[in-house]
Coordinates of C-alpha atoms in Angstrom, one line a residue:
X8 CA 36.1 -66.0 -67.3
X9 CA 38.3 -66.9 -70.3
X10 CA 40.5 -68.5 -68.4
X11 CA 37.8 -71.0 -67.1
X12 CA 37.0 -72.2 -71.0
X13 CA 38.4 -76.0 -70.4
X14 CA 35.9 -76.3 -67.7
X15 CA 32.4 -74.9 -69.4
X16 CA 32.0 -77.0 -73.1
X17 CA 30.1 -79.9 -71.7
X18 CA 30.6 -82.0 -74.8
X19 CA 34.3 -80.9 -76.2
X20 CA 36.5 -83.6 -76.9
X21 CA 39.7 -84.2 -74.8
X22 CA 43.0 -81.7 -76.0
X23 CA 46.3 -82.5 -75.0
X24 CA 46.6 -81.2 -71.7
X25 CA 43.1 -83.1 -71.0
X26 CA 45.4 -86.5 -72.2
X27 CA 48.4 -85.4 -70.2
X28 CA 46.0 -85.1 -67.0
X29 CA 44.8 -88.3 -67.1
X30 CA 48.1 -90.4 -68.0
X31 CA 49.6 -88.9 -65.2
X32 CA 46.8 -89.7 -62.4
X33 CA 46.6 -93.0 -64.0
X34 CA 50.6 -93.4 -63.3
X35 CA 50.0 -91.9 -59.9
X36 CA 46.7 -94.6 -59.1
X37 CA 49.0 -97.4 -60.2
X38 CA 51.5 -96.5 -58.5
X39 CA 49.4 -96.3 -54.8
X40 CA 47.3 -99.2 -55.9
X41 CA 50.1 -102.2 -54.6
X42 CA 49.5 -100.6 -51.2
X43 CA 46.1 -100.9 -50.8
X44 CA 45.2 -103.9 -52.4
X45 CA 45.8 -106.0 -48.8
X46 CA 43.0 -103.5 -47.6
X47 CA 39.7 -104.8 -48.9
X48 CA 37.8 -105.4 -46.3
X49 CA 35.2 -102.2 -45.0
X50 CA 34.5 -102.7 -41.3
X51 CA 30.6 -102.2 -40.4
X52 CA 29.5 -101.2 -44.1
X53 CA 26.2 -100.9 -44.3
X54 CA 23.7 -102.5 -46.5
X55 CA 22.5 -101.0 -49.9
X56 CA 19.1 -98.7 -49.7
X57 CA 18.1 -100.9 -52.3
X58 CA 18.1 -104.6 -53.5
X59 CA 21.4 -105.7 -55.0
X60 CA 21.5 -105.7 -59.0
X61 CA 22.6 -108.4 -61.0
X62 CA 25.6 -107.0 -61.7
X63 CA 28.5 -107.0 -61.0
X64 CA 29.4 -110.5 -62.4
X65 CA 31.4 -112.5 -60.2
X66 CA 34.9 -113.3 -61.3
X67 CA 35.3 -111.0 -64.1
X68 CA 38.8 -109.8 -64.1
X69 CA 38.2 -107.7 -67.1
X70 CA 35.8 -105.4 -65.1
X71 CA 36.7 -102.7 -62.9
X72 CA 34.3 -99.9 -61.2
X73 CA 35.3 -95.9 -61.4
X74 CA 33.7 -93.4 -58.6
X75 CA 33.6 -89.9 -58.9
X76 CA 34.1 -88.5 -55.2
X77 CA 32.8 -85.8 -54.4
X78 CA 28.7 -85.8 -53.6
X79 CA 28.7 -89.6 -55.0
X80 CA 31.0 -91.4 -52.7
X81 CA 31.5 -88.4 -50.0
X82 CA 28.7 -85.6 -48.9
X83 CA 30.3 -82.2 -50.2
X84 CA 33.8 -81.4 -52.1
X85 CA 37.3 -83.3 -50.2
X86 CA 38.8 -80.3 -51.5
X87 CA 37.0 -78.6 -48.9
X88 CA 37.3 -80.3 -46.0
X89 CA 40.8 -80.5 -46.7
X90 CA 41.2 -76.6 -46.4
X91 CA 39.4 -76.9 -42.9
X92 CA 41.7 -79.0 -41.7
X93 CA 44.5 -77.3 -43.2
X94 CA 43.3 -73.9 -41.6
X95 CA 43.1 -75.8 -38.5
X96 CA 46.8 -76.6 -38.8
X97 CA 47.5 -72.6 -39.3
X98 CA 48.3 -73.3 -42.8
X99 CA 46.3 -69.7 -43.9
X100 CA 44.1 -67.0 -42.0
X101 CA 40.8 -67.2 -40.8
X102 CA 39.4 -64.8 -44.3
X103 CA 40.1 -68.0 -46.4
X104 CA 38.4 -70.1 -43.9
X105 CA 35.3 -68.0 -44.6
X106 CA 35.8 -68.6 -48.4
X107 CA 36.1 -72.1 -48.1
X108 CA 33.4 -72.4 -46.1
X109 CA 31.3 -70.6 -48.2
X110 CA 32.2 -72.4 -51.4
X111 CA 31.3 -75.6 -49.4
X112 CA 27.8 -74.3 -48.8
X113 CA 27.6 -73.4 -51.9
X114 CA 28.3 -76.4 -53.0
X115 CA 26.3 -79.1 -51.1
X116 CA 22.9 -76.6 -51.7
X117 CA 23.8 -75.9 -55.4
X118 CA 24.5 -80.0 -55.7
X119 CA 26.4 -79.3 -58.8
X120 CA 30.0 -78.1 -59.4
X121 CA 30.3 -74.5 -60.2
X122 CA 33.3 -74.0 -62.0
X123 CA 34.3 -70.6 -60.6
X124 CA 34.6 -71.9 -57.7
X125 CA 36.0 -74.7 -57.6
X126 CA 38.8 -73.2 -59.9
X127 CA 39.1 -70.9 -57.0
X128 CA 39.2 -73.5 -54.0
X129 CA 41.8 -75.3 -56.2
X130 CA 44.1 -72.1 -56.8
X131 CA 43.6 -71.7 -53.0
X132 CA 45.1 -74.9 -52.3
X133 CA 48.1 -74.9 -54.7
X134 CA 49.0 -71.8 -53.5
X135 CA 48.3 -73.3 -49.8
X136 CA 50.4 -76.3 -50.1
X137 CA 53.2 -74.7 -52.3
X138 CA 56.8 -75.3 -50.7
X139 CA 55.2 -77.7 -48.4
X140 CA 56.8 -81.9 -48.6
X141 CA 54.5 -84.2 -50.2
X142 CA 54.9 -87.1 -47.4
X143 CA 53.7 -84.0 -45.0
X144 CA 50.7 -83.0 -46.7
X145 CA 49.7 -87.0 -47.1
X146 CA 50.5 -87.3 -42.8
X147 CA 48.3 -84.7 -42.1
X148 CA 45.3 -86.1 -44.9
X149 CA 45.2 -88.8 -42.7
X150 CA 44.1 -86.9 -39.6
X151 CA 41.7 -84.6 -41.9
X152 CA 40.1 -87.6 -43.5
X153 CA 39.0 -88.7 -39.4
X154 CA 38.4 -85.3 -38.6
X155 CA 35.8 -84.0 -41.6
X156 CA 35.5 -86.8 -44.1
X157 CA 34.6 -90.3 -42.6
X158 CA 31.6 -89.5 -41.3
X159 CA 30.3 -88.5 -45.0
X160 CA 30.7 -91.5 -46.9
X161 CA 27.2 -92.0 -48.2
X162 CA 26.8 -95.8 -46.9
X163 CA 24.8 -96.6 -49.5
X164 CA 27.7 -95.6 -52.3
X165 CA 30.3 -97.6 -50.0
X166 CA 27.7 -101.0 -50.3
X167 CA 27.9 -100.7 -54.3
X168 CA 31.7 -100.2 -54.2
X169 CA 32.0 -103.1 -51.5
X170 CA 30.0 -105.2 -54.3
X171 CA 32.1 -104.7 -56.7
X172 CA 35.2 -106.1 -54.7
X173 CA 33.0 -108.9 -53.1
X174 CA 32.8 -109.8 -56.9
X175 CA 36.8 -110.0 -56.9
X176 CA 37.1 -106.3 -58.8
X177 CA 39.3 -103.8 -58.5
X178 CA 37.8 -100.1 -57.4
X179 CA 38.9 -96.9 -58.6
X180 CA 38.0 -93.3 -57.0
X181 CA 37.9 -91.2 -60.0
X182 CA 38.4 -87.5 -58.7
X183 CA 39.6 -83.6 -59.1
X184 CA 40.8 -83.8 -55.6
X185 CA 44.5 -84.0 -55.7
X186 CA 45.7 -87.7 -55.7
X187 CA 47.3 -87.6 -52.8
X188 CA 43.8 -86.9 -50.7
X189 CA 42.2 -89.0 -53.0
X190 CA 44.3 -92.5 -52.3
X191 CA 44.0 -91.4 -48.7
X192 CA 40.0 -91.9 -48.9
X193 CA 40.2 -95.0 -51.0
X194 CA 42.8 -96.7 -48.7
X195 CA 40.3 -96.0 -45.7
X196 CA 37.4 -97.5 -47.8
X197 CA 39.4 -100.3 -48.8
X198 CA 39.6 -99.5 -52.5
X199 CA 42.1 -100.3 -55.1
X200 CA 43.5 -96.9 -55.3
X201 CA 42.5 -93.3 -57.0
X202 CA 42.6 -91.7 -60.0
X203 CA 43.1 -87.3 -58.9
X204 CA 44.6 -84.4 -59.9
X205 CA 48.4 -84.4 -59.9
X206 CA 50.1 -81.6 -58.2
X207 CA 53.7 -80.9 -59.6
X208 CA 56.5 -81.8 -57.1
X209 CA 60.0 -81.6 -57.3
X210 CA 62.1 -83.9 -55.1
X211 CA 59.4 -84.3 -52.8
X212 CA 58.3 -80.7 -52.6
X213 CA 55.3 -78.7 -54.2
X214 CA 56.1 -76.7 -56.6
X215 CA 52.3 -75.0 -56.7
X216 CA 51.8 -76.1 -60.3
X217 CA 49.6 -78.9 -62.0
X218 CA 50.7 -81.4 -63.9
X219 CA 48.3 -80.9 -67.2
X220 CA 45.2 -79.7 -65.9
X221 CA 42.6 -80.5 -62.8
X222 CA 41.1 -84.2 -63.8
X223 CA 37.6 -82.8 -64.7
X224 CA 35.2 -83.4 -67.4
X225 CA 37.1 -84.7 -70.5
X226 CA 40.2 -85.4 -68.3
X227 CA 38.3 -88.1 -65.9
X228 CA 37.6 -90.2 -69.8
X229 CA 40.8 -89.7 -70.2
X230 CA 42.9 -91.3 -67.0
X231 CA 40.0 -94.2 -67.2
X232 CA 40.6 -94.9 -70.6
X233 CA 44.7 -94.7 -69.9
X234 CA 44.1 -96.9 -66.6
X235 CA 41.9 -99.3 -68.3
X236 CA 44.5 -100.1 -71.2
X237 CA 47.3 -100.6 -68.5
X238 CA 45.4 -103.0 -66.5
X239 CA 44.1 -104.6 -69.5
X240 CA 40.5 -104.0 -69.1
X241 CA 37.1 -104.1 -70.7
X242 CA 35.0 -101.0 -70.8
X243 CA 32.2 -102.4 -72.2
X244 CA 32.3 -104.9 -68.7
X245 CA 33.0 -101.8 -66.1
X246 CA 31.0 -99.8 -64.1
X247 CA 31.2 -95.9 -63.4
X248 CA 29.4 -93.7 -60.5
X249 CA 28.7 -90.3 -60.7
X250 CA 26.3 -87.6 -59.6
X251 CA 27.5 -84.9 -62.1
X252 CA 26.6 -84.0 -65.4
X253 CA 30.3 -83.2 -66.0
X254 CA 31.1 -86.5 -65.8
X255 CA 29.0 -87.8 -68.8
X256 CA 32.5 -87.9 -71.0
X257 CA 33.2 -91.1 -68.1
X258 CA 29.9 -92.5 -67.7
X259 CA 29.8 -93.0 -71.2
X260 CA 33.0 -94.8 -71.8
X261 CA 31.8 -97.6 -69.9
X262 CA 29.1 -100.6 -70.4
X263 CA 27.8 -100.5 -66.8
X264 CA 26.7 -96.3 -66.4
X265 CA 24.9 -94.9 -62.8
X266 CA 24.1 -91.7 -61.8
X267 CA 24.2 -91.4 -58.0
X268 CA 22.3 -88.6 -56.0
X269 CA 21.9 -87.2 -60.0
X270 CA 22.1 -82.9 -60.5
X271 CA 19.0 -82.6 -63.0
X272 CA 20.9 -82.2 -66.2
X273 CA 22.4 -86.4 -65.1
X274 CA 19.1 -87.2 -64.1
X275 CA 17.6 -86.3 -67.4
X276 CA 20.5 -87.7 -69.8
X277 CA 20.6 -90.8 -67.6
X278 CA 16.7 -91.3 -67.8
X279 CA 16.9 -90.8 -71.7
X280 CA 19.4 -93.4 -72.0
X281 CA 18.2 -95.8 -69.7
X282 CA 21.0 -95.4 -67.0
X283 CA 20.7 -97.0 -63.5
X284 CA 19.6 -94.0 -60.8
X285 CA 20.6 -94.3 -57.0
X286 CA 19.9 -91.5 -54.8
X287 CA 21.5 -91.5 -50.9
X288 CA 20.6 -87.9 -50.2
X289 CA 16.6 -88.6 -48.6
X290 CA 16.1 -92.0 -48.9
X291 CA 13.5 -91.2 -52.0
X292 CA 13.4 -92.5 -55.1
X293 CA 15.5 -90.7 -57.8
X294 CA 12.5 -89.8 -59.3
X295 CA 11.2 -88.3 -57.1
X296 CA 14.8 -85.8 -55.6
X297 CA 14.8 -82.3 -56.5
X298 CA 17.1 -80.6 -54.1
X299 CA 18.8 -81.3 -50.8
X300 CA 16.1 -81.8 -47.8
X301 CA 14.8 -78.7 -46.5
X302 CA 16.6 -79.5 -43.1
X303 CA 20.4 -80.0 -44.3
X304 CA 19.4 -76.9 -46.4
X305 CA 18.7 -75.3 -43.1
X306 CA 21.6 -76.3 -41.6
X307 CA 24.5 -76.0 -43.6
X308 CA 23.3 -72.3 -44.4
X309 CA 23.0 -71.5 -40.2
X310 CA 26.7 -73.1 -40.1
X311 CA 27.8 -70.9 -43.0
X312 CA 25.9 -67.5 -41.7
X313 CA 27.2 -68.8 -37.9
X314 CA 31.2 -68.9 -39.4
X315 CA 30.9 -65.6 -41.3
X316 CA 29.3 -63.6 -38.3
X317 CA 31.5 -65.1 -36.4
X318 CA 34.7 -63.9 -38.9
X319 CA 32.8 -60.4 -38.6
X320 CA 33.1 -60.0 -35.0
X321 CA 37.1 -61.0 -34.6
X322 CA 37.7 -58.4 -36.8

């Protein structure tokens, strides 16, 4: 588990590759952001679970918003459905299908990121999309964000990020996915663009490297801080939305903090710090959420024990 050090320290300060990580999915997001910025609109969002805050400020150019993706914005990890759409497309065999799928179950009962694996499903997909063209890979995101992804978007997330850009802010996904996946979601939600992890290519092919390391932890500070100089912003006046403890090193950085659908060890720091609480997962008060409802418990784990039995039989 050596190998996994970068991802365990919860309170280590950034190192050079954490730095490197973050300038380059802040060159990336700028770089997708011109594109998007004509769609701002998000047909048929729905209304927030709860009364609007007084913030965000109208008019405040200096203020941006940052979401985390995965379980804040989206139920489950995009890296995930991305290998089920992938698989679909014969891009590996049905055995990494079954790991996926467990890792995704995994992850929505756990409600936290387990670094194992999600080091693993990231290997997997390097190694996946290795030798592949980029403007291939982003073709067929499209198709997988219709197929596994749009119907996830918590609604009530999408109404605070709608808010923000009601209030004439920009909106930033902040994200381990790779980029590419990333700008794809924020596109379809009519965000600014995303911050992800940046997947080495050479002349429009993957190489199967990173560039610095998966934007986790320390590395998510790091490409908002990088983003927020370029676009000549005010932390103190921004906004960041997360449900993971991981991302404390970003929810602190910023004046406006929220932990969305919390894991316990967010719920607790936010609560002693007298951070906002939203939680989309049972229509409860954040107070009140331990785990995932006992039916989408039920469920996911039937739809995992249903995929492996069925991997058992074909072979």
């Amino acid at each position: 588990m050596a190998a996994l050090g970068w991802l365990t320290p919860r309170r280590r300060s950034a190192t050079a590759r954490s730095v490197l990580a973050g300038e380059a999915s802040a060159e990336a997001a700028r770089k997708s952001s011109q594109e998007l910025e004509a769609l701002d609109d998000l047909a048929g969002a729905s209304a927030p679970e709860e009364p609007e805050p007084e913030f965000p400020v109208v008019g405040d150019d200096k203020a941006a918003a940052f979401f985390d993706l995965d379980n804040t914005v989206m139920q489950g990890a995009a890296i995930f459905h991305f290998g089920r759409g992938l698989y679909k497309r014969k891009f590996f065999e049905r055995q990494e299908l079954a790991r996926f799928a467990w890792q995704q179950a995994w992850f929505r009962l756990a409600g936290v990121e387990d670094p194992e694996h999600m080091q693993d499903a990231r290997d997997s997909a390097l190694s996946i999309v290795k030798g592949h063209r980029v403007a291939e890979l982003m073709s067929i995101g499209e198709e997988i964000y219709d197929e596994y992804m749009a119907e996830r978007i918590w609604p009530g997330t999408r109404a605070l990020a709608q808010a923000h850009l009601d209030a004439g802010q920009k909106v930033w996904l902040v994200t381990a996915a790779p980029v590419e996946t990333a700008t794809i979601i924020a596109r379809r939600l009519g965000l600014t663009g995303a911050l992800g992890t940046v997947a080495e290519s050479m002349d429009g092919v993957y190489t199967g490297k990173l560039v610095g390391e998966p934007l986790h932890g320390p590395a998510k500070a790091e490409a908002v801080r990088a983003l927020a100089s370029a676009e000549g912003l005010d932390l103190a006046r921004c906004a960041a939305y997360s449900d993971s403890h991981n991302d404390i090193p970003m929810l602190s950085l910023v004046g406006h903090p929220y932990a969305i659908n919390p894991d316990a060890k967010l719920r607790k720091h936010a609560r002693e710090r007298d951070w906002r609480l939203r939680d989309y997962r049972t229509g409860r008060k954040a107070a009140k959420v331990g785990i995932p409802a006992a039916a989408g418990v039920g469920a996911i784990a039937g739809g995992t024990a249903a995929a492996i039995a069925l991997h058992r039989r074909r072979h």
